[in-house]
Amino acid sequence: MLFFTQCFGAVLDLIHLRFQHYKAKRVFSAAGQLVCVVNPTHSLKYAPTRCAVAQTSTEQSSLPPCHHHEAVHDPQLVPCMCPLFSCPWEGHLEVVVSHLRQTHRINILQGAEIVFLATDMHLPAPTDWIIMHSCLGHQFLLVLRKQEKYKGHPQFFATMMLIGTQTQADNFTYRLELNRNQRRLKWEATPRSVLECVDSIISDGDCLVLNTSLAQLFADNGSLAIGIAITTSKVHNSEAEI
Amino acid sequence: MLFFTQCFGAVLDLIHLRFQHYKAKRVFSAAGQLVCVVNPTHSLKYAPTRCAVAQTSTEQSSLPPCHHHEAVHDPQLVPCMCPLFSCPWEGHLEVVVSHLRQTHRINILQGAEIVFLATDMHLPAPTDWIIMHSCLGHQFLLVLRKQEKYKGHPQFFATMMLIGTQTQADNFTYRLELNRNQRRLKWEATPRSVLECVDSIISDGDCLVLNTSLAQLFADNGSLAIGIAITTSKVHNSEAEI
């Protein structure tokens, strides 16, 4: 009987997973795209205490690294960049990915183009959906955040950051695409370095921003599918033209 | 002396116009696009009094026409759709375009792809930038509005409406594109009918929405260039796929 129940549960899980994949595939046309189902995490960090230095700076491009704790004595060391938890960890940039995977259980996906399927969009703010994305020899951190910038009006903010320096990040362009209900919204930009604070990127609004009603138009049964593509950056055609 | 002053003024105007065109052409790559410099108009209508019926309806697709005055006795007649002024005019849908041109001085432009260059983005809300666009045998009304949905936080809303019925509008797709500073934002949707109220489209947020800081990133010297393209609609690839 126990065996039967377990088998039935496993079959149900498979059907559910298949259904989620099917939904995301319906939304995105390119064959062979990897669909990643991302569950939400209620943010345990209290946003306003983070990155006070970064947020008062008027110069975005020269934002200092986001220090979550007292001081980093070795300039080669960087603090933990996990947007979800306050964490006393510090280490070299090269080992940030393994720290985020092992300590904060953030999944990592391979592939130039993936579909990020964020579930349970209805959950109250602040909520984060996070994955890492390995592509073109680098790792990127994708953050979708539901946050109330204006009280009582939650919005969704999505951005992609390179786990590396801003000089390295300048070599790439990321694209986020929503496509449903005869509407299509595309955002393309140079990723910021993860050394900048995700909070300051979101408070600047320099990312894909969706109000709740638009997010509902793009969502399917409470899940939002975001197509993600990363390319090596070339100067935009229009800007290259004289 | 007067002749000299006038000549000098005309030359200055030409240089200014050329400069505005040059700026817009730099932003958009497609050769031969018509650049239209659109000046702002401070909205004289008081938004909350408009379209009370439309805004309380929960069913967007069945919104009634936006009545600005007491009653329209002949169902063949429609009220004036000018988003700027309260106007007692009513007439047949076929003559709305000539009414908007002649009475409200709204310019009309020809061409499948144009660049809408909205000047003086810094002006306080509520402010509208409006043109009509003649394309594929139909006329469209493009509205860019600066409005404070949340007090103290003005946002920009851009939408395109067909001057015709929703059934006619369903045959088209419009695209609005911003492209500057290594950022690109594209919005594609089916135009709404001008019989719906622009206020309800904006209050639903079912349009291109920009916060002020993002608008500043896309603006050049206080002007925002929006590339506009209209195509006959085909079912989006992704949604046609099973």
Short mmCIF file of C-alpha atoms in Angstrom, two decimals, chain A residues 16-211:
data_model
loop_
_atom_site.label_atom_id
_atom_site.label_comp_id
_atom_site.label_asym_id
_atom_site.label_seq_id
_atom_site.Cartn_x
_atom_site.Cartn_y
_atom_site.Cartn_z
CA HIS A 16 2.91 18.41 -12.49
CA LEU A 17 6.48 18.96 -13.69
CA ARG A 18 5.47 18.05 -17.25
CA PHE A 19 2.57 20.49 -17.03
CA GLN A 20 4.84 23.32 -15.82
CA HIS A 21 7.28 22.60 -18.67
CA TYR A 22 4.44 22.45 -21.16
CA LYS A 23 3.13 25.81 -20.00
CA ALA A 24 6.53 27.44 -20.35
CA LYS A 25 7.17 25.82 -23.75
CA ARG A 26 3.85 27.13 -25.01
CA VAL A 27 5.00 30.63 -24.12
CA PHE A 28 8.42 30.43 -25.74
CA SER A 29 8.84 29.32 -29.31
CA ALA A 30 12.51 28.40 -29.59
CA ALA A 31 12.90 24.64 -29.55
CA GLY A 32 15.28 23.10 -27.07
CA GLN A 33 15.14 25.90 -24.48
CA LEU A 34 15.74 24.74 -20.96
CA VAL A 35 12.83 25.51 -18.66
CA CYS A 36 13.71 26.12 -15.04
CA VAL A 37 10.92 26.15 -12.46
CA VAL A 38 11.95 28.62 -9.73
CA ASN A 39 10.15 28.69 -6.42
CA PRO A 40 9.87 31.89 -4.40
CA THR A 41 11.73 32.67 -1.20
CA HIS A 42 10.44 35.19 1.26
CA SER A 43 13.34 37.58 1.75
CA LEU A 44 14.70 37.37 5.28
CA LYS A 45 16.96 40.36 4.87
CA TYR A 46 15.56 43.70 5.83
CA ALA A 47 16.21 45.70 2.66
CA PRO A 48 16.61 49.23 4.07
CA THR A 49 19.52 48.23 6.30
CA ARG A 50 21.45 46.91 3.33
CA CYS A 51 23.74 48.93 1.14
CA ALA A 52 23.10 52.26 2.80
CA VAL A 53 26.34 53.53 1.31
CA ALA A 54 25.40 52.37 -2.18
CA GLN A 55 21.94 53.89 -2.05
CA THR A 56 23.03 57.31 -0.96
CA SER A 57 25.64 57.48 -3.70
CA THR A 58 24.52 59.48 -6.71
CA GLU A 59 27.06 57.88 -9.01
CA GLN A 60 25.68 54.49 -10.00
CA SER A 61 28.66 53.31 -11.97
CA SER A 62 31.06 53.76 -9.10
CA LEU A 63 28.99 52.07 -6.42
CA PRO A 64 31.16 50.44 -3.83
CA PRO A 65 30.81 46.73 -3.12
CA CYS A 66 27.87 45.92 -0.89
CA HIS A 67 29.22 45.28 2.57
CA HIS A 68 26.84 43.30 4.73
CA HIS A 69 29.08 43.30 7.76
CA GLU A 70 31.54 45.48 9.56
CA ALA A 71 34.59 45.57 7.30
CA VAL A 72 36.43 43.53 4.71
CA HIS A 73 40.09 43.71 5.68
CA ASP A 74 41.52 41.97 2.63
CA PRO A 75 40.63 43.90 -0.53
CA GLN A 76 40.80 40.63 -2.48
CA LEU A 77 37.87 39.31 -0.45
CA VAL A 78 34.26 40.06 -1.29
CA PRO A 79 31.21 39.63 0.95
CA CYS A 80 28.40 37.16 0.25
CA MET A 81 26.09 38.53 -2.46
CA CYS A 82 23.08 36.37 -1.67
CA PRO A 83 20.08 38.72 -1.93
CA LEU A 84 18.08 36.55 0.46
CA PHE A 85 20.05 36.20 3.65
CA SER A 86 22.43 38.25 5.74
CA CYS A 87 25.55 36.15 5.76
CA PRO A 88 28.92 36.84 7.42
CA TRP A 89 30.81 34.90 4.72
CA GLU A 90 33.57 36.54 2.76
CA GLY A 91 35.86 35.06 0.16
CA HIS A 92 37.44 35.44 -3.24
CA LEU A 93 35.22 36.25 -6.22
CA GLU A 94 36.10 32.89 -7.78
CA VAL A 95 34.43 30.95 -4.96
CA VAL A 96 31.23 33.03 -4.69
CA VAL A 97 29.36 30.60 -6.99
CA SER A 98 30.16 27.55 -4.89
CA HIS A 99 29.25 29.47 -1.72
CA LEU A 100 25.86 30.48 -3.19
CA ARG A 101 25.19 26.90 -4.33
CA GLN A 102 26.29 25.14 -1.21
CA THR A 103 25.27 27.51 1.57
CA HIS A 104 22.24 29.24 0.05
CA ARG A 105 21.06 26.38 -2.20
CA ILE A 106 20.75 28.60 -5.27
CA ASN A 107 20.43 26.42 -8.38
CA ILE A 108 22.71 26.86 -11.37
CA LEU A 109 21.66 26.23 -14.96
CA GLN A 110 23.66 25.84 -18.17
CA GLY A 111 22.72 27.19 -21.59
CA ALA A 112 22.72 30.39 -23.63
CA GLU A 113 18.92 30.62 -23.62
CA ILE A 114 16.73 29.45 -20.78
CA VAL A 115 13.19 30.01 -19.58
CA PHE A 116 12.85 31.09 -15.96
CA LEU A 117 9.42 30.02 -14.70
CA ALA A 118 8.70 31.87 -11.46
CA THR A 119 5.88 30.23 -9.51
CA ASP A 120 3.43 31.65 -6.95
CA MET A 121 3.50 35.26 -8.14
CA HIS A 122 0.65 36.04 -5.76
CA LEU A 123 2.82 35.72 -2.63
CA PRO A 124 3.16 39.00 -0.71
CA ALA A 125 6.20 41.26 -1.06
CA PRO A 126 9.10 41.10 -0.29
CA THR A 127 9.67 37.88 -2.22
CA ASP A 128 12.61 36.84 -4.41
CA TRP A 129 13.02 34.27 -7.18
CA ILE A 130 16.71 33.55 -7.79
CA ILE A 131 18.85 31.31 -9.97
CA MET A 132 22.38 31.32 -11.28
CA HIS A 133 22.94 30.91 -14.97
CA SER A 134 26.17 29.54 -16.42
CA CYS A 135 26.81 30.67 -19.96
CA LEU A 136 29.67 31.74 -22.26
CA GLY A 137 32.24 30.76 -19.66
CA HIS A 138 30.77 32.95 -16.91
CA GLN A 139 28.13 32.75 -14.20
CA PHE A 140 25.26 35.19 -13.86
CA LEU A 141 22.80 35.77 -11.02
CA LEU A 142 19.18 36.39 -12.05
CA VAL A 143 16.98 38.06 -9.46
CA LEU A 144 13.22 38.58 -9.80
CA ARG A 145 11.93 40.54 -6.84
CA LYS A 146 8.42 41.49 -5.75
CA GLN A 147 8.72 44.65 -3.70
CA GLU A 148 6.58 47.56 -2.56
CA LYS A 149 8.39 50.70 -3.65
CA TYR A 150 5.14 52.58 -3.13
CA LYS A 151 3.19 51.32 -0.13
CA GLY A 152 0.30 49.06 -1.12
CA HIS A 153 1.52 48.81 -4.74
CA PRO A 154 3.85 45.82 -5.17
CA GLN A 155 5.89 45.71 -8.38
CA PHE A 156 8.14 43.09 -9.96
CA PHE A 157 11.78 43.92 -10.75
CA ALA A 158 14.02 41.60 -12.77
CA THR A 159 17.74 42.00 -13.34
CA MET A 160 20.77 39.93 -14.24
CA MET A 161 24.22 40.39 -12.73
CA LEU A 162 27.58 38.92 -13.66
CA ILE A 163 29.41 37.13 -10.90
CA GLY A 164 32.55 39.04 -11.76
CA THR A 165 33.80 42.59 -12.15
CA GLN A 166 32.01 45.38 -14.06
CA THR A 167 34.79 45.31 -16.69
CA GLN A 168 33.97 41.65 -17.34
CA ALA A 169 30.22 42.40 -17.26
CA ASP A 170 30.61 45.06 -19.97
CA ASN A 171 31.39 42.29 -22.48
CA PHE A 172 27.85 40.89 -22.28
CA THR A 173 24.27 41.81 -23.04
CA TYR A 174 21.35 40.07 -21.37
CA ARG A 175 17.78 39.97 -22.61
CA LEU A 176 14.64 39.28 -20.59
CA GLU A 177 11.46 38.61 -22.56
CA LEU A 178 7.83 38.20 -21.57
CA ASN A 179 5.37 37.02 -24.18
CA ARG A 180 1.71 36.24 -23.63
CA ASN A 181 -1.82 37.45 -24.34
CA GLN A 182 -0.80 39.29 -27.52
CA ARG A 183 1.71 41.33 -25.56
CA ARG A 184 5.47 41.17 -25.66
CA LEU A 185 7.92 43.03 -23.46
CA LYS A 186 11.68 42.85 -23.99
CA TRP A 187 14.42 44.37 -21.88
CA GLU A 188 18.03 44.33 -23.03
CA ALA A 189 20.95 45.75 -21.10
CA THR A 190 24.52 45.23 -20.02
CA PRO A 191 24.55 43.17 -16.83
CA ARG A 192 25.79 44.90 -13.70
CA SER A 193 28.51 43.32 -11.61
CA VAL A 194 27.34 41.34 -8.61
CA LEU A 195 29.74 43.55 -6.64
CA GLU A 196 27.06 46.21 -6.92
CA CYS A 197 24.09 45.71 -4.68
CA VAL A 198 20.90 44.32 -6.23
CA ASP A 199 18.93 46.65 -3.93
CA SER A 200 20.46 49.76 -5.50
CA ILE A 201 19.76 48.48 -9.04
CA ILE A 202 16.13 47.92 -8.07
CA SER A 203 15.77 51.23 -6.24
CA ASP A 204 17.19 52.98 -9.34
CA GLY A 205 14.59 51.11 -11.44
CA ASP A 206 17.36 50.31 -13.96
CA CYS A 207 15.92 46.88 -14.70
CA LEU A 208 12.77 45.26 -16.10
CA VAL A 209 9.89 46.69 -14.07
CA LEU A 210 6.34 45.31 -14.09
CA ASN A 211 3.36 46.51 -12.15
#
